[in-house]
Coordinates of C-alpha atoms in Angstrom, one line a residue:
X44 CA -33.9 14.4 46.3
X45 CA -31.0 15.2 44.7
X46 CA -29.2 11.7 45.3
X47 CA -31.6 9.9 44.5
X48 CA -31.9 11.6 41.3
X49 CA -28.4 10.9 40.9
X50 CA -29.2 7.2 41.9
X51 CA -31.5 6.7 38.6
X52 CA -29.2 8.1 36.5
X53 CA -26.6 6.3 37.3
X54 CA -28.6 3.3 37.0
X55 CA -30.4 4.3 34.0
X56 CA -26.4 4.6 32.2
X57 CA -25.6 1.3 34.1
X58 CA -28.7 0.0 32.0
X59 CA -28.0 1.6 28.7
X60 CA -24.8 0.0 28.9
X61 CA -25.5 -3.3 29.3
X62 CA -28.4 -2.5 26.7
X63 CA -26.1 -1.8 24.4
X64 CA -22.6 -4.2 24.9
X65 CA -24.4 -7.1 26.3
X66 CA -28.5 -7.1 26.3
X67 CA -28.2 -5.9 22.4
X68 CA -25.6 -9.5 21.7
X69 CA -28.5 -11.2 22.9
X70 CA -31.1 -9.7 20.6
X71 CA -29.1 -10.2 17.9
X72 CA -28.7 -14.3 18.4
X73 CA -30.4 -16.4 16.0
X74 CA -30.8 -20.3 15.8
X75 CA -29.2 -20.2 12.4
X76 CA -25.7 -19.2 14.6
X77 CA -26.3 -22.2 16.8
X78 CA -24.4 -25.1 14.6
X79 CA -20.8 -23.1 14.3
X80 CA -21.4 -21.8 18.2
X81 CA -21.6 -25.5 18.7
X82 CA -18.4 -26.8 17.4
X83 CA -16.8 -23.3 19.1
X84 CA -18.1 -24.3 22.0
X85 CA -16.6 -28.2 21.3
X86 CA -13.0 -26.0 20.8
X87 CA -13.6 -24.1 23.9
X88 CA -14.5 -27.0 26.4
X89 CA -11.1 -28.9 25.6
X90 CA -9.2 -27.0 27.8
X91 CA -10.9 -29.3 30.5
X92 CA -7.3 -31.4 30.3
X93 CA -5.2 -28.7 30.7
X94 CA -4.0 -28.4 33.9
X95 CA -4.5 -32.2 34.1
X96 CA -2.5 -32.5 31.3
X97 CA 0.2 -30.0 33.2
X98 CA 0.9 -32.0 36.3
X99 CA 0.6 -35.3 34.5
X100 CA 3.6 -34.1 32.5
X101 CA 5.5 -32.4 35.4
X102 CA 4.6 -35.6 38.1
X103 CA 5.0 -38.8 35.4
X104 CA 7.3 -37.5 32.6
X105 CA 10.9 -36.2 31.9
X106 CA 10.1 -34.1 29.2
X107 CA 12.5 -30.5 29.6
X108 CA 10.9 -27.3 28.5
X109 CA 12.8 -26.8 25.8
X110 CA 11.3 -30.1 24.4
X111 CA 7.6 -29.4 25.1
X112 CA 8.1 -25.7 23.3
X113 CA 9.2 -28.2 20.7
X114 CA 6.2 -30.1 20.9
X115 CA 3.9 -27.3 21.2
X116 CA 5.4 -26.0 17.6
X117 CA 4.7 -29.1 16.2
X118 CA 1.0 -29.0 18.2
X119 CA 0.7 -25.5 16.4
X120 CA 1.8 -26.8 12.9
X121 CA -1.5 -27.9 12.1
X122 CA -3.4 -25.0 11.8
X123 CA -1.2 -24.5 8.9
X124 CA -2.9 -26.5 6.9
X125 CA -6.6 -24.5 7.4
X126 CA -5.9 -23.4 3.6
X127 CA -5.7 -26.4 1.8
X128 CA -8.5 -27.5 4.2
X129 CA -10.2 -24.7 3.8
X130 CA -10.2 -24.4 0.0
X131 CA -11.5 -28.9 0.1
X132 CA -14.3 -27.3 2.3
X133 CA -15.2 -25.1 -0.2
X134 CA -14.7 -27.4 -3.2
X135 CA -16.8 -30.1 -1.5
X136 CA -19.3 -27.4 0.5
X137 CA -22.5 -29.6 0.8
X138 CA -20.3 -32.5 2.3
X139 CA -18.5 -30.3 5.1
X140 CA -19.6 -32.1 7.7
X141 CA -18.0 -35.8 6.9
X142 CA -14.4 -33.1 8.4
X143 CA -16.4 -32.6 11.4
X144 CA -16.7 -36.4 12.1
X145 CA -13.3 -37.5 11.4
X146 CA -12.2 -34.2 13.3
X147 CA -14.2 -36.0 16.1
X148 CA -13.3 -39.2 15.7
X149 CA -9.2 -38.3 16.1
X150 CA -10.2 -36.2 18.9
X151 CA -11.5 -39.4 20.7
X152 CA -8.5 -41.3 20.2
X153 CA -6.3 -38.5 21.7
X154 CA -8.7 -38.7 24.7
X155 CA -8.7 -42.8 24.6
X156 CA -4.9 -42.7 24.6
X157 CA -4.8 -40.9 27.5
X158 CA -7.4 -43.0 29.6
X159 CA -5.2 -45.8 28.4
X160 CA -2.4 -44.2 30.3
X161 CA -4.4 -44.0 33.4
X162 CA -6.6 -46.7 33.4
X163 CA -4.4 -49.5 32.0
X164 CA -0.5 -48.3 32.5
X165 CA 0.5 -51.5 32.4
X166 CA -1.2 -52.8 28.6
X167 CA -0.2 -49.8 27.3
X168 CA 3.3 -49.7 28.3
X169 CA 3.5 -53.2 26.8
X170 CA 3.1 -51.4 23.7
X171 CA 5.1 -48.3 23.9
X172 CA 6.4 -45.7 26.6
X173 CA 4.8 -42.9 28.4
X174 CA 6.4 -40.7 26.4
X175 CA 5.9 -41.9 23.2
X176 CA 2.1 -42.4 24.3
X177 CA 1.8 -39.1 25.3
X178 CA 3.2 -37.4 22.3
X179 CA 1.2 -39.3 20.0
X180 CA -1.8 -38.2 22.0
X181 CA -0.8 -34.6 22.2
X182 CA -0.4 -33.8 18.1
X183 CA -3.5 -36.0 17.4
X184 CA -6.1 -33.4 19.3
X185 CA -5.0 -30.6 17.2
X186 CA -5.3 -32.0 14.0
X187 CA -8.9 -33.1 14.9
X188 CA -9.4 -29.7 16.1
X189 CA -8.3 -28.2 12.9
X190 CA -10.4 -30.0 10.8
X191 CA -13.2 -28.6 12.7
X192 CA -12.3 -25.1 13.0
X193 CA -11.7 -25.0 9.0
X194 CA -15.7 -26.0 9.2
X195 CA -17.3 -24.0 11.8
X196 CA -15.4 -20.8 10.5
X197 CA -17.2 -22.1 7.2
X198 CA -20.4 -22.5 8.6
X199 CA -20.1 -18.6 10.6
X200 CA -20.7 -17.2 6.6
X201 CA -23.7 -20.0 6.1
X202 CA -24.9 -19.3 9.0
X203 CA -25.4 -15.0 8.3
X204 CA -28.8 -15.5 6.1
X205 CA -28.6 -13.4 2.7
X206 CA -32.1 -12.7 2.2
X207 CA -35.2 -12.0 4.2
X208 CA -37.7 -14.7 5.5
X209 CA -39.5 -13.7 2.1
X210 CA -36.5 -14.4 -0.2
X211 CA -35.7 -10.7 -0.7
X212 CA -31.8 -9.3 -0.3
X213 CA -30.8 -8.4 3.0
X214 CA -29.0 -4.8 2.7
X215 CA -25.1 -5.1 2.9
X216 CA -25.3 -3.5 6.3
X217 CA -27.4 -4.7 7.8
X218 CA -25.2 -8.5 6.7
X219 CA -21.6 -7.0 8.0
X220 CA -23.0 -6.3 11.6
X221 CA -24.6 -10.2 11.4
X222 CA -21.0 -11.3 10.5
X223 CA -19.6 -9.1 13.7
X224 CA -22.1 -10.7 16.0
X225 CA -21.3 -14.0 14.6
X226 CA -17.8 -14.0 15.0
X227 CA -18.1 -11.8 18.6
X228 CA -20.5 -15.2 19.2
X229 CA -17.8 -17.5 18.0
X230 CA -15.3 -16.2 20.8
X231 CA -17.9 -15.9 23.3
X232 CA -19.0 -19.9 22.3
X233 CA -15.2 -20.7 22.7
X234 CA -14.5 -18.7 25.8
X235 CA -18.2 -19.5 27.4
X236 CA -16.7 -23.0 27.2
X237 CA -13.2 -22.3 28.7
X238 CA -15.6 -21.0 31.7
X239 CA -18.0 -23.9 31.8
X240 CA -14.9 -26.6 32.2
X241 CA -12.7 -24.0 34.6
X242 CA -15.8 -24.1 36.8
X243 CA -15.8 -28.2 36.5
X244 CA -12.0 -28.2 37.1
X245 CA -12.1 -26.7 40.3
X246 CA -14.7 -28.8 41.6
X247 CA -12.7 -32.3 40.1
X248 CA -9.5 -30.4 41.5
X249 CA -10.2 -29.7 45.3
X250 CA -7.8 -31.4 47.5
X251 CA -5.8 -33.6 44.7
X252 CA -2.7 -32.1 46.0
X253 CA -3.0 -33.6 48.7
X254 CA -4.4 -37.4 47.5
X255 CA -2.5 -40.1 47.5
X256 CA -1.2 -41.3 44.1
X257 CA -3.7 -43.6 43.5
X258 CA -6.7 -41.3 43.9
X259 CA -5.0 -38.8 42.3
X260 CA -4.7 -41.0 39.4
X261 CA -8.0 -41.6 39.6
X262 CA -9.3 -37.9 39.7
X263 CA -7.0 -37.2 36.4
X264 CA -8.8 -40.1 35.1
X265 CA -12.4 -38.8 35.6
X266 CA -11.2 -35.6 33.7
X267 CA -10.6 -37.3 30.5
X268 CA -13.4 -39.4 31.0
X269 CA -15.7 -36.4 31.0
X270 CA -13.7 -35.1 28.1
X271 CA -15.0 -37.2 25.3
X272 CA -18.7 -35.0 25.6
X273 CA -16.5 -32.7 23.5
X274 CA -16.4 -34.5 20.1
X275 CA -20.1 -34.9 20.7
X276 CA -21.2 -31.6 21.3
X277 CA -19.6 -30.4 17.9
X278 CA -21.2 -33.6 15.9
X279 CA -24.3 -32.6 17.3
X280 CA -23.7 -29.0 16.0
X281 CA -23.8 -30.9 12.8
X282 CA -26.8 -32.8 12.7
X283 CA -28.9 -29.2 13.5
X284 CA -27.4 -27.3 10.7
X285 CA -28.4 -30.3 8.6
X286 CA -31.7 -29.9 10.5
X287 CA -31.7 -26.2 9.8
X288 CA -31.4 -26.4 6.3
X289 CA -33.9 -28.5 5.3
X290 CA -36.5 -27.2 7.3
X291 CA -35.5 -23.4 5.6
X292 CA -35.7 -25.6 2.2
X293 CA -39.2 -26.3 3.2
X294 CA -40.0 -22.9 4.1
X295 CA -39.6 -21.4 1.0
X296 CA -41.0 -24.2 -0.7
X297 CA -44.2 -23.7 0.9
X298 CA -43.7 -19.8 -0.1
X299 CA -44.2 -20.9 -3.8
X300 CA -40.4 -21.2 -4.6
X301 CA -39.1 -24.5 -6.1
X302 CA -36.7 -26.5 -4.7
X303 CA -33.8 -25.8 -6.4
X304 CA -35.0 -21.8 -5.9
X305 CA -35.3 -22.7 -1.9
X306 CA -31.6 -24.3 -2.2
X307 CA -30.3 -21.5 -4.5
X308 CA -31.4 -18.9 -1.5
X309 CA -29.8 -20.7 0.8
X310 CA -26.6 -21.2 -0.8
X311 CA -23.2 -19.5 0.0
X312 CA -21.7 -20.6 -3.2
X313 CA -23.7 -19.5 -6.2
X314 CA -21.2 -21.6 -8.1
X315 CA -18.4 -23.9 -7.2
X316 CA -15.3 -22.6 -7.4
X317 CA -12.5 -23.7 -9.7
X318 CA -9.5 -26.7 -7.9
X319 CA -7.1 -24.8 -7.3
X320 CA -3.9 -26.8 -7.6
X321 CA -1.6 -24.6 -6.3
X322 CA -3.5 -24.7 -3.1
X323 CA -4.3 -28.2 -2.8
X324 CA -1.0 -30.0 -4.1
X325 CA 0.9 -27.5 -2.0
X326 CA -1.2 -28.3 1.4
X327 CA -0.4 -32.2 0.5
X328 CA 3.6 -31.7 -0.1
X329 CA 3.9 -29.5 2.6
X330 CA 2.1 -32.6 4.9
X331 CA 4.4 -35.1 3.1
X332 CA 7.8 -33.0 3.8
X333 CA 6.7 -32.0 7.1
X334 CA 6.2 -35.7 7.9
X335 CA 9.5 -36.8 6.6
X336 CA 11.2 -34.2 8.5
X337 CA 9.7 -34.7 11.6
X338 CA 9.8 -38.5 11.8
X339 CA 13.2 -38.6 10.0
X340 CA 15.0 -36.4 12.7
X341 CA 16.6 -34.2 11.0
X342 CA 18.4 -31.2 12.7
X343 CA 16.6 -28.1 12.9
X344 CA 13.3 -30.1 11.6
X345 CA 11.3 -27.4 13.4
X346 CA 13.2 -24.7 11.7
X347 CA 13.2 -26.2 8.4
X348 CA 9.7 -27.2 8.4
X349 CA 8.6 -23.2 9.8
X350 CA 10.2 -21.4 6.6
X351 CA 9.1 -24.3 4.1
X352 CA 4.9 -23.5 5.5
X353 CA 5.5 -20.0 5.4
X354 CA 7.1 -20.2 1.7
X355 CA 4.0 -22.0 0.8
X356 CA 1.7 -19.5 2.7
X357 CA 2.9 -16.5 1.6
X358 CA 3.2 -17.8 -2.1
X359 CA -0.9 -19.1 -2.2
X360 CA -1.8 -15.8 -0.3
X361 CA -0.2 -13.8 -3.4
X362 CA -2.5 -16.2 -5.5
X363 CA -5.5 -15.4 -3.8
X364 CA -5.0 -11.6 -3.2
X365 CA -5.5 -11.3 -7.0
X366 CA -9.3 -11.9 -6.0
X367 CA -9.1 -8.6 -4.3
X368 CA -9.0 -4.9 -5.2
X369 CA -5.7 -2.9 -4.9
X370 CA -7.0 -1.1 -1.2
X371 CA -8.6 -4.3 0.1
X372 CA -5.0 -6.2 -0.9
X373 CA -3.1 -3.3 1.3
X374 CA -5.3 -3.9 4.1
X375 CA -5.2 -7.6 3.9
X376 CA -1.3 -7.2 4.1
X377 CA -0.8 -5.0 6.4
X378 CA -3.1 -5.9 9.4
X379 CA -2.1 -9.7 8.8
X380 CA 1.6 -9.0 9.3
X381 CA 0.6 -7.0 12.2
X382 CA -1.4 -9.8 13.7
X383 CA 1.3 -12.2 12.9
X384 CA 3.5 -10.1 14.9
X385 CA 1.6 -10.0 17.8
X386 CA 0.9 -13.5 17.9
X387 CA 4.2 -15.0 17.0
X388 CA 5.7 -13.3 20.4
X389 CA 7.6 -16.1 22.7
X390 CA 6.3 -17.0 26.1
X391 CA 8.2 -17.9 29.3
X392 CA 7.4 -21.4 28.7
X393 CA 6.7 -24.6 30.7
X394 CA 9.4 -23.4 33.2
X395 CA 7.3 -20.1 34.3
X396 CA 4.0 -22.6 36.0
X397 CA 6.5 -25.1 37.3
X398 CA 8.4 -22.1 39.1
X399 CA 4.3 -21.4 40.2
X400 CA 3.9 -24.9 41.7
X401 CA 6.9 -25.5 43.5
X402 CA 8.2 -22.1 44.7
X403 CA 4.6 -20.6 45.3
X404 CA 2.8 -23.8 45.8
X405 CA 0.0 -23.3 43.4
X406 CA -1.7 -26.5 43.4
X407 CA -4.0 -28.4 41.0
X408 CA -7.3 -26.4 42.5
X409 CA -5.9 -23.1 42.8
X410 CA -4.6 -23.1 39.2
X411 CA -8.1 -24.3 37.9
X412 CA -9.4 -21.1 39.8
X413 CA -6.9 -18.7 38.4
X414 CA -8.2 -20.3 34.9
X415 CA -12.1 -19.7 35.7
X416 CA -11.3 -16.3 36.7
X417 CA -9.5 -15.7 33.9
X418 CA -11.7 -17.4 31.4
X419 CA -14.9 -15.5 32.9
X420 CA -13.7 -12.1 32.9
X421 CA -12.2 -12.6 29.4
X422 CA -16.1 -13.2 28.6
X423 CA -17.1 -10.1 30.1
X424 CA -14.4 -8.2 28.8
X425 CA -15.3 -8.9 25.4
X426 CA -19.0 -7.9 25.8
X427 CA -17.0 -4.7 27.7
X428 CA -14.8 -4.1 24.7
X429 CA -17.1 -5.0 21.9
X430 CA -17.7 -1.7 20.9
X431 CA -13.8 -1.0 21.0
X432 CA -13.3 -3.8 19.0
X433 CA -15.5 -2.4 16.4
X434 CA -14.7 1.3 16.0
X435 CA -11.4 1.2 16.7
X436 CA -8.1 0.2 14.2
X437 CA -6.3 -3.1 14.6
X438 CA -2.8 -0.7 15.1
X439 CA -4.8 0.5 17.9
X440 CA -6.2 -2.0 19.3
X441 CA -2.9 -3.9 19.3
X442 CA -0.7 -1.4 20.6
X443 CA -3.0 -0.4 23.4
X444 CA -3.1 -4.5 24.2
X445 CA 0.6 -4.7 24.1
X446 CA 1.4 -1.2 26.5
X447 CA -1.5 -3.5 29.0
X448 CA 0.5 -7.0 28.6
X449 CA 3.8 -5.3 29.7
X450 CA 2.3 -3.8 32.7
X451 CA 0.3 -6.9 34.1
X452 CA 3.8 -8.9 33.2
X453 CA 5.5 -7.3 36.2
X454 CA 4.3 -8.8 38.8
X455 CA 4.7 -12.1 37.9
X456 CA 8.5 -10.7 37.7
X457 CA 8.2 -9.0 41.1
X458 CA 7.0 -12.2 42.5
X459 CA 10.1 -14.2 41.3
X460 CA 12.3 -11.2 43.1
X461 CA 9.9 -11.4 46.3
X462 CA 7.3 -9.0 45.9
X463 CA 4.8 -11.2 47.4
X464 CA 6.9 -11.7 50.2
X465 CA 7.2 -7.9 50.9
X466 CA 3.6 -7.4 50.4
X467 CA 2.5 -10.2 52.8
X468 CA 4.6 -9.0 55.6
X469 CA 2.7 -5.6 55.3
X470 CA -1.0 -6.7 55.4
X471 CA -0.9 -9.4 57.4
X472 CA -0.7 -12.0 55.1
X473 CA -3.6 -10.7 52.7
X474 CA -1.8 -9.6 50.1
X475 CA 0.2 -12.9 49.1
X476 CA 1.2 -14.8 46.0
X477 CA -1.8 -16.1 45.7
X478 CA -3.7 -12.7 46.0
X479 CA -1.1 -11.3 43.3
X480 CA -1.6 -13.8 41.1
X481 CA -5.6 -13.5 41.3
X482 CA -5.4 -9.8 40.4
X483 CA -3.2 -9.9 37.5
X484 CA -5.2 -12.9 36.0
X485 CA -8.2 -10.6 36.5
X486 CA -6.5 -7.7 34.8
X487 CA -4.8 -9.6 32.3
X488 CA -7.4 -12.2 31.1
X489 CA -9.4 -10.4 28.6
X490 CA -6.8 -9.2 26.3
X491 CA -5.9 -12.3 24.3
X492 CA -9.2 -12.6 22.9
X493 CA -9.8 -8.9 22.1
X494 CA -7.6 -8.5 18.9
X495 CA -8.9 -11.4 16.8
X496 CA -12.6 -10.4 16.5
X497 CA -12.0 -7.4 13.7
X498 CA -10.1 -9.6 11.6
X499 CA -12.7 -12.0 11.5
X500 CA -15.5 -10.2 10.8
X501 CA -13.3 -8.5 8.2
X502 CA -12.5 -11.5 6.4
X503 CA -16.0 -13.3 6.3
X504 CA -17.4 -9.5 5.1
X505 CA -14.7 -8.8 2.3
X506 CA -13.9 -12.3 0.9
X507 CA -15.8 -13.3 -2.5
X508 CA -18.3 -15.4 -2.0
X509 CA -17.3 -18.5 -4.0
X510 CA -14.1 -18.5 -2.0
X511 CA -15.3 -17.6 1.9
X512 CA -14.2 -21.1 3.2
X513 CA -10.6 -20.6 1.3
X514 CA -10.0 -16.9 2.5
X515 CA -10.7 -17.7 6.1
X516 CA -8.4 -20.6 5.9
X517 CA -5.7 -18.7 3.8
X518 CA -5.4 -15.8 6.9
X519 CA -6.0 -18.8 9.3
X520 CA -3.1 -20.5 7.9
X521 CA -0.7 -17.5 8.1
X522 CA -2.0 -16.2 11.9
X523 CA -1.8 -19.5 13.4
X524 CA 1.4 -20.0 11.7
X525 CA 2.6 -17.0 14.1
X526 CA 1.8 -19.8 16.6
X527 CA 4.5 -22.0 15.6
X528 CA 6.8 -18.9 15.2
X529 CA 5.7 -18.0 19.2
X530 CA 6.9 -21.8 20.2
X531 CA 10.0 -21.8 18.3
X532 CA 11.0 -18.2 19.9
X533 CA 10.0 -20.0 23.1
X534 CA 12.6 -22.7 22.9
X535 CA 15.2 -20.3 21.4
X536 CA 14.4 -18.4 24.7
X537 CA 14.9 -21.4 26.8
X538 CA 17.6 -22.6 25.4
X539 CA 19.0 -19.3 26.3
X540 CA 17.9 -19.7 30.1
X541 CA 17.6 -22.8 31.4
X542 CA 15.1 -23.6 33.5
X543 CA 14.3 -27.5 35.0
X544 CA 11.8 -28.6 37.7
X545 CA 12.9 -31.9 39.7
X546 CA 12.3 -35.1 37.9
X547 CA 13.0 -38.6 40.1
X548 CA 13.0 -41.7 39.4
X549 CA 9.7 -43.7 40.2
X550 CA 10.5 -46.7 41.5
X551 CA 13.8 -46.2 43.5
X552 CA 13.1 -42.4 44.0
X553 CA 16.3 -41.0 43.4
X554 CA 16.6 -37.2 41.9
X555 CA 17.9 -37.6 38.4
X556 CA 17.5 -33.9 37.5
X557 CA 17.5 -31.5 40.3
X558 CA 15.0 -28.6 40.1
X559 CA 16.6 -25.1 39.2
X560 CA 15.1 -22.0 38.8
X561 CA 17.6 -19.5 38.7
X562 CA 17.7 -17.8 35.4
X563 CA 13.7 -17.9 35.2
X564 CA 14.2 -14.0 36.6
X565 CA 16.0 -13.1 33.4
X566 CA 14.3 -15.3 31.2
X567 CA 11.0 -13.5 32.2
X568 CA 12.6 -9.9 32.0
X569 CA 13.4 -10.7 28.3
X570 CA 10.3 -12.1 27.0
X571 CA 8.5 -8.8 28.4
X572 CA 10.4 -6.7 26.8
X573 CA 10.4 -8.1 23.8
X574 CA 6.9 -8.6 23.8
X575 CA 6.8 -4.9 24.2
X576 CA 9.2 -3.7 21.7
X577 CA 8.3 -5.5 18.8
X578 CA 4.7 -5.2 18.0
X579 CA 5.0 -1.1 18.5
X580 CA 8.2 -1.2 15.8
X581 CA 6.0 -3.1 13.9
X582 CA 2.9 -0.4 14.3
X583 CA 5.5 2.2 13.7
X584 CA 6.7 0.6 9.8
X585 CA 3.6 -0.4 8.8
X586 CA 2.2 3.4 8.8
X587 CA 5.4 4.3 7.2
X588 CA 4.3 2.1 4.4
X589 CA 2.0 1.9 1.3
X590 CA -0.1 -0.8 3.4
X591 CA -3.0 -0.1 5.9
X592 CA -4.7 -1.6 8.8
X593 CA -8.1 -3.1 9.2

């Protein structure tokens, strides 16, 4: 009697909790929040290339790691420009979407470039090389991705309705839990589509390894084939919050409320705001320099072109925070440096999943599981931490993510020393590098996700309302900046350790760069530690200070 009295309440709190973390998200949907979800989702699904994308470098290109952390900070550079972007959006709100479609349409040609490169080597090495092909492929996507971010994050604050169903004011509560469910909906869009293409990828994956080249070639083909449903899922995302809004327009209408009344309702921007000139002629010379420095080859273009953004960042957000009052500005400060911190932390680099494929003989279907695990349980650990998320600090929540990182960073490092090894020989072979490297993507998956929500939902509750779009770009602009500061510590970091994988020659097949491995150890000793260090110093002076955190 007694067990199974234990039985129901065990189930009963098994059902409470999903009631309230998961069952609750649910209830709180609404069609309005299907547009931005949309071109999320569009954001999410375009990790279907990735591991593609990984071997086709590694297999078909000589590019060294310290020249694709290179690339990847001027992949990153972009997002920089989400304030200029952002403040057009809000300057030309009721024409938002014509970004969306040229965000889609440079999307395509990333995809089209790389199909090229597949389907029709030959024509398009007529025209330029792999290489050259490649990288122009590689910084198109994010710039088409950017332009649709800067509209979707736009659309999260349209999409919150600010009045009832009969016109009247929703309470201010009731609003900033909308904005939390929207934004948690936003990650879960992005993420939900991360799983949906992992899933696909191990199915296109099985048994490439061991194809011949052509079908291989073939199977990496189909991939980016399939790719281009991704500028059409976020166009469509458009067309229903055009949809959307003039079938609201007719609803209060019919309620007896003129048109311009209906649109007034409706409206995020109760006037336009002013051009800001600062914002906008400082986005276009910082894409002008940037431009010159990159194509012109200067030294240290990545360098120069890092501290130039963040002049002209860190000048407009001190234009902007005047918008705000003193404790709001403090806040602002103090969790975006925090954030910036956290994100701008270097990785191990291309060198790390090379090291993974040839010494532990990952292959193209194991690593596309290791991605659906991880992108599936970083979906249910944000349903798991969503109340975490919400009552606790960012200082918190960032310090308890970073003490979690350095502990699941181990035994990657173990491995590289022979832990797997050990542990193989004592359970027969279960316990292997693959097993190791299963569990610690399990463990470690949800945290990168976590720390972004409360900032969000912060920003689209406290910025004005004539300058939503502008805001979210401005602290869009400065956290994805860490992202560029995250590559260029990466290539610092392997510049300091070299690490190469074997590159031969295709036609005579003679090794031109041998593979070497040997200072990955060391390489991924320092990048944990100071990935540990850092954001808790950063914790630490930042209470000692007059600013606060989110």
């Amino acid at each position: 009697m007694d067990v199974n009295l234990t039985g129901v309440r065990v189930l009963t709190a098994v059902h409470h909790w999903f009631d309230r973390h998961v069952f609750s998200l649910g209830r709180e949907m609404r069609f309005a929040y299907l547009p931005p979800l949309m071109v999320y989702l569009a954001a999410g699904i375009s990790s279907l290339t990735a591991i593609v994308g990984t071997f086709f470098v590694k297999e078909r290109l000589g590019l060294s790691a310290e020249f694709l952390a290179a690339l990847g900070f001027w992949m990153a550079l972009p997002w920089a420009l989400k304030m200029p972007l952002g403040h057009l959006v809000d300057l030309m709100w009721r024409w938002k979407s014509l970004l969306v479609y040229l965000g889609a349409s440079l999307i395509m040609m990333s995809l089209l470039i790389m199909i090229g490169l597949l389907g029709y080597t030959d024509t398009m090495l007529a025209i330029a090389s792999v290489e050259s092909w490649y990288i122009a492929a590689t910084l198109l996507a994010p710039v088409g991705y950017v332009l649709q971010d800067v509209v979707a994050d736009a659309m999260t604050v349209e999409a919150v309705p600010r009045v009832t169903e009969d016109g009247q004011p929703l309470p201010l509560d009731q609003r900033k839990q909308m904005h939390v469910t929207m934004q948690t909906l936003g990650r879960v869009a992005i993420i939900g589509g991360s799983v949906l293409v992992s899933a696909a990828n191990v199915f296109l994956m099985r048994d490439v390894g061991s194809m011949p080249e052509e079908d291989k070639t073939a199977a990496y083909l189909l991939v980016y084939e399939l790719a281009l449903i991704i500028p059409l899922i976020s166009v469509c995302g458009v067309f229903i919050a055009s949809w959307l809004r003039r079938k609201n327009i007719k609803h209060f209408v019919a309620q007896g409320y003129s048109r311009e009344e209906s649109e007034a309702l409706l409206s995020v921007h109760a006037e336009a705001p002013p051009i800001n000139w600062w914002i906008l002629g400082g986005g276009a010379a910082f894409t002008i320099v940037s431009l010159s420095i990159g194509l012109g080859g200067f030294p240290a273009a990545e360098e120069i072109v890092f501290c130039l953004s963040m002049g002209i960042v860190l000048f407009l957000i001190g234009q902007l925070s005047g918008e705000l009052d003193v404790d709001a500005r403090r806040v602002l400060v103090g969790t975006a440096i925090l954030i910036f911190v956290f994100r701008a932390l270097p990785t191990p680099g291309a060198g790390a999943t090379w090291w993974m494929i040839d010494q532990l003989n990952f292959d193209q279907q194991f690593l596309a599981t290791l991605s659906l695990i991880g992108a599936a349980l970083t979906l249910v650990g944000m349903f798991i931490f969503r109340r975490f998320m919400a009552e606790r600090s960012m200082a918190y929540i960032i310090g308890a993510l970073t003490i979690a990182g350095t502990l699941l960073s181990f035994p990657i490092i173990g491995m590289y020393y022979g832990l797997h090894e050990w542990t193989a020989a004592h359970t027969g072979g279960v316990v292997d590098a693959r097993f190791i490297a299963i569990i610690d993507t399990a463990l470690e998956s949800p945290l990168g996700q976590i720390a972004m929500i409360p900032m969000l939902a912060w920003i689209a509750n406290s910025a004005p309302d004539k300058l939503k779009a502008t805001f979210f770009a401005v602290m869009a602009s400065f956290t994805n900046l860490a992202l560029s500061a995250s590559q260029l510590s990466t290539k610092y970091m392997n510049q300091l350790f070299t690490i190469t994988r074997e590159v031969t020659d295709p036609l005579t097949g003679e090794i031109m760069i041998p593979a070497d491995y040997s200072e990955l150890g060391w390489l991924l000793m320092a990048v944990t530690a100071i990935n540990f260090i850092l954001p808790l110093m950063t914790i630490l002076i930042i209470k000692r200070s007059r600013f606060r955190f989110a």
